[in-house]
Every structure is written in C-alpha cells, then in structure tokens.
CSV table of C-alpha atoms in Angstrom, one decimal:
chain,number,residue,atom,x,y,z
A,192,UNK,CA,0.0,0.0,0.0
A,193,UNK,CA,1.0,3.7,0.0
A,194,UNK,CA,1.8,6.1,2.6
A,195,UNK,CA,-0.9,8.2,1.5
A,196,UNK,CA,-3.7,7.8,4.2
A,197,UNK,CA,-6.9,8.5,1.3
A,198,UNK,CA,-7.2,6.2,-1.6
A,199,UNK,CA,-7.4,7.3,-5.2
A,200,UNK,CA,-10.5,7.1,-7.0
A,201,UNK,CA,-9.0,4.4,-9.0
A,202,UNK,CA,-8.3,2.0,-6.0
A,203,UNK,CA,-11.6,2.4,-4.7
A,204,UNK,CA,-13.3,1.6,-7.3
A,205,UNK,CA,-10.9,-1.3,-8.4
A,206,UNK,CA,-11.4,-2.5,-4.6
A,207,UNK,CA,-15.0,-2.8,-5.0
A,208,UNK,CA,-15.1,-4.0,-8.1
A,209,UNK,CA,-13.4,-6.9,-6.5
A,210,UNK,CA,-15.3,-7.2,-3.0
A,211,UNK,CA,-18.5,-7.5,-5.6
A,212,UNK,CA,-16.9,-10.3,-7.7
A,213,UNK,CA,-15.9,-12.1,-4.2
A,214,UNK,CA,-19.2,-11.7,-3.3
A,215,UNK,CA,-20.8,-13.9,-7.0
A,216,UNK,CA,-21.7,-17.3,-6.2
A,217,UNK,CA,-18.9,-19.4,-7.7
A,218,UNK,CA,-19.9,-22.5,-10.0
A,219,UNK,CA,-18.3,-25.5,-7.7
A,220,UNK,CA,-14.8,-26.7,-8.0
A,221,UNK,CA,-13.8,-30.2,-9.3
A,222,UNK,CA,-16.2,-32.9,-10.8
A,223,UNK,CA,-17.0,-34.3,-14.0
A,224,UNK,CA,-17.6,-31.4,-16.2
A,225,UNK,CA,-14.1,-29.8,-15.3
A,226,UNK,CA,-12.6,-32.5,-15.8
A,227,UNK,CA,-13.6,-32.6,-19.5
A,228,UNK,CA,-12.8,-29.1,-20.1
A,229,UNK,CA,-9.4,-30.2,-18.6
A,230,UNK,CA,-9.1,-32.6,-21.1
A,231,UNK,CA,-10.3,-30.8,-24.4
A,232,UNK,CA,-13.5,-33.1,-24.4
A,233,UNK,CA,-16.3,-30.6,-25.5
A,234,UNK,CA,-19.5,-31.1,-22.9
A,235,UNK,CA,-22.1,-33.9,-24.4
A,236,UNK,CA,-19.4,-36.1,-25.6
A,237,UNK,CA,-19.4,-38.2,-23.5
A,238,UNK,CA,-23.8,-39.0,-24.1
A,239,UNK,CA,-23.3,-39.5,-28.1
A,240,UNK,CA,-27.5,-40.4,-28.0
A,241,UNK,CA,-28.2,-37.0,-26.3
A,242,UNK,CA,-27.3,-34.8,-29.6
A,243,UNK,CA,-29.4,-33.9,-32.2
C-alpha cells in the first residue's frame, strides 16, 4: 500500500469492483464437467444419444 492515508479514486473503485466479484456465487470446484474441459473433451461427448 502507499503512505498516502486517502485512496485514489482508482483503487476504490478497483477494490470494490473486487469485493462484488468475491461476493458472485462461484460455480463448484472439481467434478466431472471440469474434468472434461481439462481434457479438451467438449460437454455432451461423452452421451453421443443426447445430440441432435
């Protein structure tokens, strides 16, 4: 941080731009669907009878 004791304008703003993406409900870590993506398979692959 600085010495100065206000913050700029900019740092506000960039601070609460974060506190409200912190605050977003987060799609859950791990499982079978990020797995996938990990691996390049594109979702519905892996349910060949579910396409169209």
């Amino acid at each position: 941080m600085t010495d100065a004791p206000e913050e700029t304008p900019i740092q506000r703003a960039l601070r609460l731009k974060k506190a409200a993406i912190d605050a977003k409900p987060k799609p859950p870590r791990g499982g079978k669907f990020q797995r996938e993506q990990a691996a390049g398979v594109q979702a519905g692959k892996s349910k060949p009878w579910m396409a169209r």
